[in-house]
Structure formats: structure tokens, C-alpha cells
Short mmCIF file of C-alpha atoms in Angstrom, two decimals:
data_model
loop_
_atom_site.label_atom_id
_atom_site.label_comp_id
_atom_site.label_asym_id
_atom_site.label_seq_id
_atom_site.Cartn_x
_atom_site.Cartn_y
_atom_site.Cartn_z
CA MET V 1 59.48 254.34 164.15
CA VAL V 2 57.84 254.21 160.72
CA GLY V 3 58.70 256.79 158.08
CA THR V 4 56.94 260.12 158.31
CA PRO V 5 54.31 260.98 155.70
CA GLU V 6 54.21 263.87 153.26
CA LEU V 7 51.40 266.06 154.60
CA GLU V 8 49.01 267.30 151.94
CA ARG V 9 48.41 271.03 151.70
CA GLY V 10 45.29 272.75 150.47
CA THR V 11 43.04 269.72 150.93
CA GLY V 12 40.91 271.23 153.66
CA VAL V 13 42.16 268.64 156.17
CA PRO V 14 44.18 270.40 158.89
CA ALA V 15 47.76 269.24 159.38
CA HIS V 16 47.14 268.13 162.97
CA VAL V 17 44.27 265.89 161.79
CA GLN V 18 46.51 264.32 159.14
CA ILE V 19 49.12 263.62 161.81
CA GLU V 20 46.49 262.00 164.01
CA GLN V 21 45.29 259.84 161.10
CA TRP V 22 48.84 258.80 160.25
CA LEU V 23 49.64 257.74 163.82
CA LEU V 24 46.35 255.88 164.22
CA ALA V 25 46.96 254.00 160.97
CA ALA V 26 50.52 253.12 162.01
CA ILE V 27 49.33 251.73 165.35
CA ALA V 28 46.39 249.84 163.82
CA GLY V 29 48.68 248.35 161.17
CA GLY V 30 51.17 247.09 163.74
CA GLU V 31 53.95 249.43 162.61
CA MET V 32 53.98 250.90 166.11
CA ALA V 33 53.33 248.80 169.20
CA PRO V 34 52.26 249.62 172.77
CA GLY V 35 55.23 251.04 174.65
CA ASP V 36 56.96 252.42 171.55
CA ARG V 37 58.30 255.94 172.03
CA LEU V 38 57.77 258.65 169.45
CA PRO V 39 60.72 260.87 168.51
CA GLY V 40 61.06 264.12 170.44
CA GLU V 41 58.76 266.98 169.52
CA ARG V 42 61.46 269.05 167.87
CA GLU V 43 62.67 266.15 165.71
CA LEU V 44 59.22 264.90 164.78
CA ALA V 45 57.88 268.37 163.95
CA GLY V 46 60.91 268.94 161.69
CA ARG V 47 60.40 265.65 159.89
CA LEU V 48 56.72 266.45 159.33
CA GLY V 49 57.38 270.04 158.32
CA VAL V 50 54.99 271.51 160.89
CA SER V 51 55.31 273.75 163.91
CA ARG V 52 55.65 272.19 167.35
CA MET V 53 52.31 273.79 168.25
CA THR V 54 50.59 271.88 165.42
CA LEU V 55 52.28 268.65 166.48
CA ARG V 56 51.31 269.19 170.12
CA GLN V 57 47.68 269.67 169.05
CA ALA V 58 47.70 266.25 167.38
CA LEU V 59 49.45 264.57 170.32
CA ALA V 60 47.08 266.15 172.82
CA THR V 61 44.06 264.82 170.92
CA LEU V 62 45.49 261.29 170.80
CA GLU V 63 46.40 261.47 174.47
CA ALA V 64 42.83 262.51 175.35
CA GLU V 65 41.57 259.52 173.36
CA GLY V 66 43.88 257.15 175.23
CA VAL V 67 45.99 256.35 172.18
CA LEU V 68 49.16 257.97 173.52
CA VAL V 69 50.62 258.50 176.95
CA ARG V 70 52.85 261.53 177.48
CA VAL V 71 55.39 261.33 180.28
CA PRO V 72 57.15 264.50 181.46
CA GLY V 73 60.85 264.73 182.27
CA ARG V 74 64.17 264.08 180.61
CA SER V 75 63.45 260.38 180.08
CA GLY V 76 59.81 260.98 179.17
CA GLY V 77 58.09 261.66 175.89
CA ALA V 78 55.07 260.39 173.99
CA PHE V 79 54.49 256.63 174.07
CA VAL V 80 51.94 254.38 172.37
CA ALA V 81 49.45 253.40 175.08
CA GLU V 82 48.27 249.90 175.88
CA PRO V 83 44.84 249.41 174.27
CA ARG V 84 41.87 249.70 176.59
CA VAL V 85 40.05 246.49 177.47
CA GLU V 86 36.29 246.37 176.97
CA CYS V 87 34.45 245.15 180.10
CA ASP V 88 30.75 244.51 179.51
CA LEU V 89 28.64 244.68 182.68
CA THR V 90 25.50 243.51 180.87
CA GLY V 91 26.06 239.90 181.87
CA LEU V 92 27.84 238.52 184.91
CA ALA V 93 31.09 237.38 183.32
CA GLY V 94 34.01 237.61 185.71
CA PHE V 95 37.31 239.30 184.92
CA THR V 96 38.88 236.09 183.62
CA GLU V 97 36.04 235.57 181.13
CA GLN V 98 36.11 239.24 180.10
CA MET V 99 39.82 238.98 179.29
CA ARG V 100 39.29 235.75 177.36
CA ARG V 101 36.74 237.52 175.17
CA ALA V 102 39.29 240.29 174.56
CA HIS V 103 41.91 237.64 173.61
CA LEU V 104 44.08 238.65 176.55
CA ARG V 105 45.54 236.52 179.29
CA ALA V 106 44.06 237.33 182.70
CA GLU V 107 46.44 237.15 185.64
CA ALA V 108 45.91 237.61 189.36
CA ARG V 109 48.29 238.46 192.17
CA VAL V 110 46.79 237.69 195.57
CA LEU V 111 47.38 240.42 198.14
CA THR V 112 45.12 239.20 200.92
CA ALA V 113 43.34 235.90 201.59
CA ARG V 114 42.01 235.69 205.13
CA THR V 115 38.95 235.17 207.30
CA VAL V 116 37.80 238.32 209.11
CA ALA V 117 34.85 239.76 210.98
CA ALA V 118 32.56 241.27 208.37
CA PRO V 119 32.54 245.09 208.25
CA ALA V 120 29.04 246.45 208.77
CA SER V 121 28.47 247.22 205.08
CA VAL V 122 29.64 243.75 204.06
CA ALA V 123 27.46 242.00 206.64
CA ALA V 124 24.44 243.96 205.41
CA ALA V 125 25.16 243.14 201.75
CA LEU V 126 25.67 239.42 202.45
CA GLU V 127 22.69 239.35 204.85
CA LEU V 128 24.81 238.14 207.74
CA ASP V 129 24.74 239.02 211.42
CA ALA V 130 27.00 241.90 212.44
CA GLY V 131 30.55 240.65 212.96
CA ALA V 132 29.95 237.32 211.22
CA ARG V 133 33.03 235.67 209.78
CA VAL V 134 33.65 236.15 206.06
CA HIS V 135 36.47 235.41 203.65
CA GLU V 136 38.28 238.48 202.31
CA VAL V 137 40.25 238.12 199.06
CA ALA V 138 42.13 241.08 197.55
CA ARG V 139 43.86 240.69 194.19
CA VAL V 140 45.58 242.80 191.55
CA ARG V 141 44.20 241.78 188.15
CA SER V 142 46.34 242.17 185.05
CA ALA V 143 45.74 241.91 181.32
CA GLY V 144 48.79 241.27 179.19
CA ARG V 145 50.97 241.66 182.32
CA SER V 146 49.76 245.22 182.88
CA PRO V 147 47.73 245.87 186.07
CA VAL V 148 44.23 247.05 185.27
CA ALA V 149 42.17 246.46 188.42
CA LEU V 150 42.36 246.06 192.18
CA GLU V 151 39.67 243.70 193.47
CA ARG V 152 38.55 243.27 197.07
CA SER V 153 35.84 240.64 197.50
CA TYR V 154 34.06 239.22 200.52
CA PHE V 155 32.41 235.80 200.58
CA PRO V 156 30.46 233.86 203.20
CA ALA V 157 32.80 231.72 205.32
CA LEU V 158 32.61 228.67 203.08
CA PRO V 159 34.64 225.70 204.41
CA GLY V 160 38.01 225.25 202.70
CA PHE V 161 37.47 228.21 200.36
CA LEU V 162 40.84 229.82 201.07
CA ASP V 163 42.66 226.50 200.54
CA HIS V 164 41.89 226.60 196.81
CA ASP V 165 43.93 228.28 194.09
CA LEU V 166 42.74 231.89 194.26
CA THR V 167 44.51 233.15 191.13
CA GLY V 168 41.81 231.93 188.75
CA SER V 169 38.09 232.61 188.46
CA LEU V 170 36.50 232.81 191.90
CA TYR V 171 33.06 232.58 190.30
CA THR V 172 34.03 229.20 188.83
CA LEU V 173 35.20 228.13 192.29
CA LEU V 174 31.88 229.18 193.83
CA ALA V 175 29.97 227.27 191.17
CA SER V 176 32.01 224.07 190.96
CA GLY V 177 33.08 223.78 194.58
CA TYR V 178 29.98 224.97 196.42
CA GLY V 179 27.05 225.01 193.99
CA LEU V 180 26.77 228.79 194.40
CA GLU V 181 27.10 230.04 190.85
CA PRO V 182 26.52 233.81 190.76
CA ARG V 183 23.51 234.40 188.51
CA THR V 184 22.55 238.03 189.12
CA ALA V 185 24.19 241.11 190.62
CA VAL V 186 23.49 244.67 191.64
CA GLU V 187 26.36 247.00 190.72
CA HIS V 188 27.05 250.66 191.43
CA LEU V 189 29.68 252.76 189.60
CA ASP V 190 31.43 255.77 191.10
CA PRO V 191 34.49 257.77 189.98
CA VAL V 192 37.14 257.98 192.71
CA ILE V 193 40.80 258.92 193.01
CA ALA V 194 43.61 256.52 193.81
CA ARG V 195 44.95 256.50 197.35
CA PRO V 196 48.70 255.91 197.76
CA GLY V 197 48.44 252.18 198.50
CA GLU V 198 46.04 251.57 195.62
CA ALA V 199 48.18 253.61 193.25
CA ALA V 200 51.29 251.61 194.17
CA GLU V 201 49.58 248.31 193.39
CA LEU V 202 48.18 249.57 190.08
CA GLY V 203 51.36 251.30 188.90
CA ILE V 204 49.82 254.78 188.73
CA GLU V 205 50.27 258.10 190.53
CA PRO V 206 48.33 258.83 193.75
CA GLY V 207 45.33 260.98 192.91
CA ALA V 208 44.89 259.41 189.45
CA PRO V 209 41.27 258.70 188.48
CA LEU V 210 39.80 255.25 189.05
CA MET V 211 36.38 253.74 188.47
CA LEU V 212 34.89 252.00 191.50
CA ILE V 213 32.42 249.20 190.86
CA GLU V 214 30.66 248.03 194.03
CA ARG V 215 28.85 244.76 193.46
CA THR V 216 26.72 242.25 195.32
CA ALA V 217 26.26 238.97 193.48
CA TYR V 218 23.50 236.44 194.12
CA ALA V 219 22.97 232.75 193.47
CA ALA V 220 19.88 231.56 191.61
CA ASP V 221 17.82 231.31 194.82
CA GLY V 222 18.69 234.88 195.85
CA THR V 223 21.42 234.00 198.33
CA PRO V 224 24.15 236.69 198.38
CA VAL V 225 27.45 235.00 197.56
CA GLU V 226 29.84 237.93 197.06
CA HIS V 227 30.20 241.58 197.96
CA ALA V 228 33.03 243.34 196.13
CA ARG V 229 34.65 246.71 195.61
CA ASP V 230 36.67 246.69 192.39
CA LEU V 231 38.86 249.60 191.29
CA PHE V 232 39.52 249.84 187.55
CA ARG V 233 42.04 252.00 185.70
CA PRO V 234 39.97 253.98 183.16
CA ASP V 235 43.03 254.40 180.97
CA ARG V 236 43.13 250.61 180.55
CA VAL V 237 39.50 249.56 180.89
CA ARG V 238 36.36 250.79 179.15
CA ILE V 239 33.11 249.91 180.93
CA SER V 240 30.08 249.21 178.74
CA VAL V 241 26.47 248.22 179.38
CA ARG V 242 24.06 247.05 176.69
CA SER V 243 20.39 247.98 176.91
CA GLY V 244 17.27 247.27 174.91
CA VAL V 245 13.55 247.75 174.81
CA GLY V 246 11.64 245.27 176.92
CA PRO V 247 10.69 244.36 180.47
CA GLY V 248 13.18 245.65 183.02
CA VAL V 249 15.28 243.38 185.17
CA SER V 250 14.76 243.97 188.84
CA ALA V 251 17.01 243.11 191.74
CA PRO V 252 16.88 239.42 192.69
CA ALA V 253 14.08 238.45 195.03
CA ARG V 254 15.28 237.28 198.41
CA PRO V 255 13.02 235.50 200.89
CA ALA V 256 12.22 237.67 203.90
CA GLY V 257 14.46 236.94 206.84
CA ARG V 258 16.83 234.71 204.86
CA ARG V 259 20.46 234.92 205.90
CA ALA V 260 23.22 233.31 203.87
CA GLY V 261 25.37 230.81 205.68
CA ARG V 262 22.67 229.56 208.00
#
């Protein structure tokens, strides 16, 4: 760890704020990297010449801001957190493109790739008959080798779809292989908690908070081409939406009675 600073007294800037500023500067300057462990509270407070209560106040603030992660137990401590990835929902860029913009390598681990009878909610979203066959693809998405999202997507039963490489952009596959480039989407966001199976795949504790994004994507002619339920780790991903003054964008028009796949 970098050398500890000499805290200034009588400046009007509280000691805990100076500690926060020092740690933020060290991380931003590359002197401390994600995963680095800070010295124990007793040692660090002694080196800074402050009480452990003052130090804990600074660490608690940085933990709340997602800069640090504090792990309890004998082998725990305060660690520099992985930076959160910005995911912009304004456009319809897939996860792979979002990670490219953040200068991170997107990776996918396929959990499920199969053809199933569409659950009722999926059939309704894709405008299919009840029980119609659909492709289900579930993947763990990672950024910089750290899992950040659990995706579960359903697609119309396109011929040969599951024979392709499913670790890359599925939107690119839809566009290049089937002429069904997703152009618009309706998305709903809800906070949820991680169930045991989800937590295990994402490397978090059961009951940890997650952000659910439920999405139906449409091709240019209004045909539904994907219905998805994506779970994001809010400690690793920050969701943003840009807005402006102007005519609103409505849901894509779909011809009455049209059913995808017919």
C-alpha cells in the first residue's frame, strides 16, 4: 500500500474527509488496484494518527459509494472494489457493445441453450401461441473476468439458432444470421434479491440486492425477437438513461393479429 499522508489539522476539513480524499486519489492514480487489501483498522488508524472511529467513518463512506468492499472475518478486511460499469439503456446496445465502450472485455458462460415450450409470459411477449416452441439461452456475463449479470433470454424457434456460437453478441447473430436486428425495446426495471442459485452463479451472497431488467426487443417491422430477464449486480453495474426535450418515443407499432414465427 502507498505511504500514508500527514493529515492537516485546523483546516476545517474533517480528518475522515481527508482520509477519503487520500484513498480516492490513490485509487485514481493507480497506486492501489481493485482487489488490494488495506491494512487492518488498528494499524492504519495508528499510521494516520486518528481514532479507529474516525477511520471507520471514512471507510463506511467509501463502502457506501462502492469504492471499497469490507469483508468480515479473520481473513477479511477492506478491499478496493472493482469499478462499476456504466450501462446506458438509452439505445439498444447489447452487453458486448456496452463493455466495449467501457474498454472492458465481455465474456459469456452459457448455462442453458435449449428449445422449450414457451412459458405463458414469454409466449405473450413474443406474440406466440401458448406452448409454442422457443429457444431459451441463459448466460453469466462477465466484465474483466468478474461476473456482473445473469441473462435469461427467449427467442422465436429460429432454425439452427442454437448451433451457433452463443458466447458472443446474440443481437449480432439475430441481425446477420436471420435479418432480425433488434431496433427498439420496452424495458422494465425492478429491484429484487438474489435467490441461492442466482447468487452462486454471480459470486454473491443469497439475499444480496440485484437489479432486474425485463425486456422485449423488436425488429424494425415490429416483430418481437427477444424476451429477456437480466439480473445485474448493482455493486458492479450502474444503469443510466439519457433523456431530452422533444417528442416522446412510444412502444413499437405492431400490426393487429401479427404473430412472430408464422
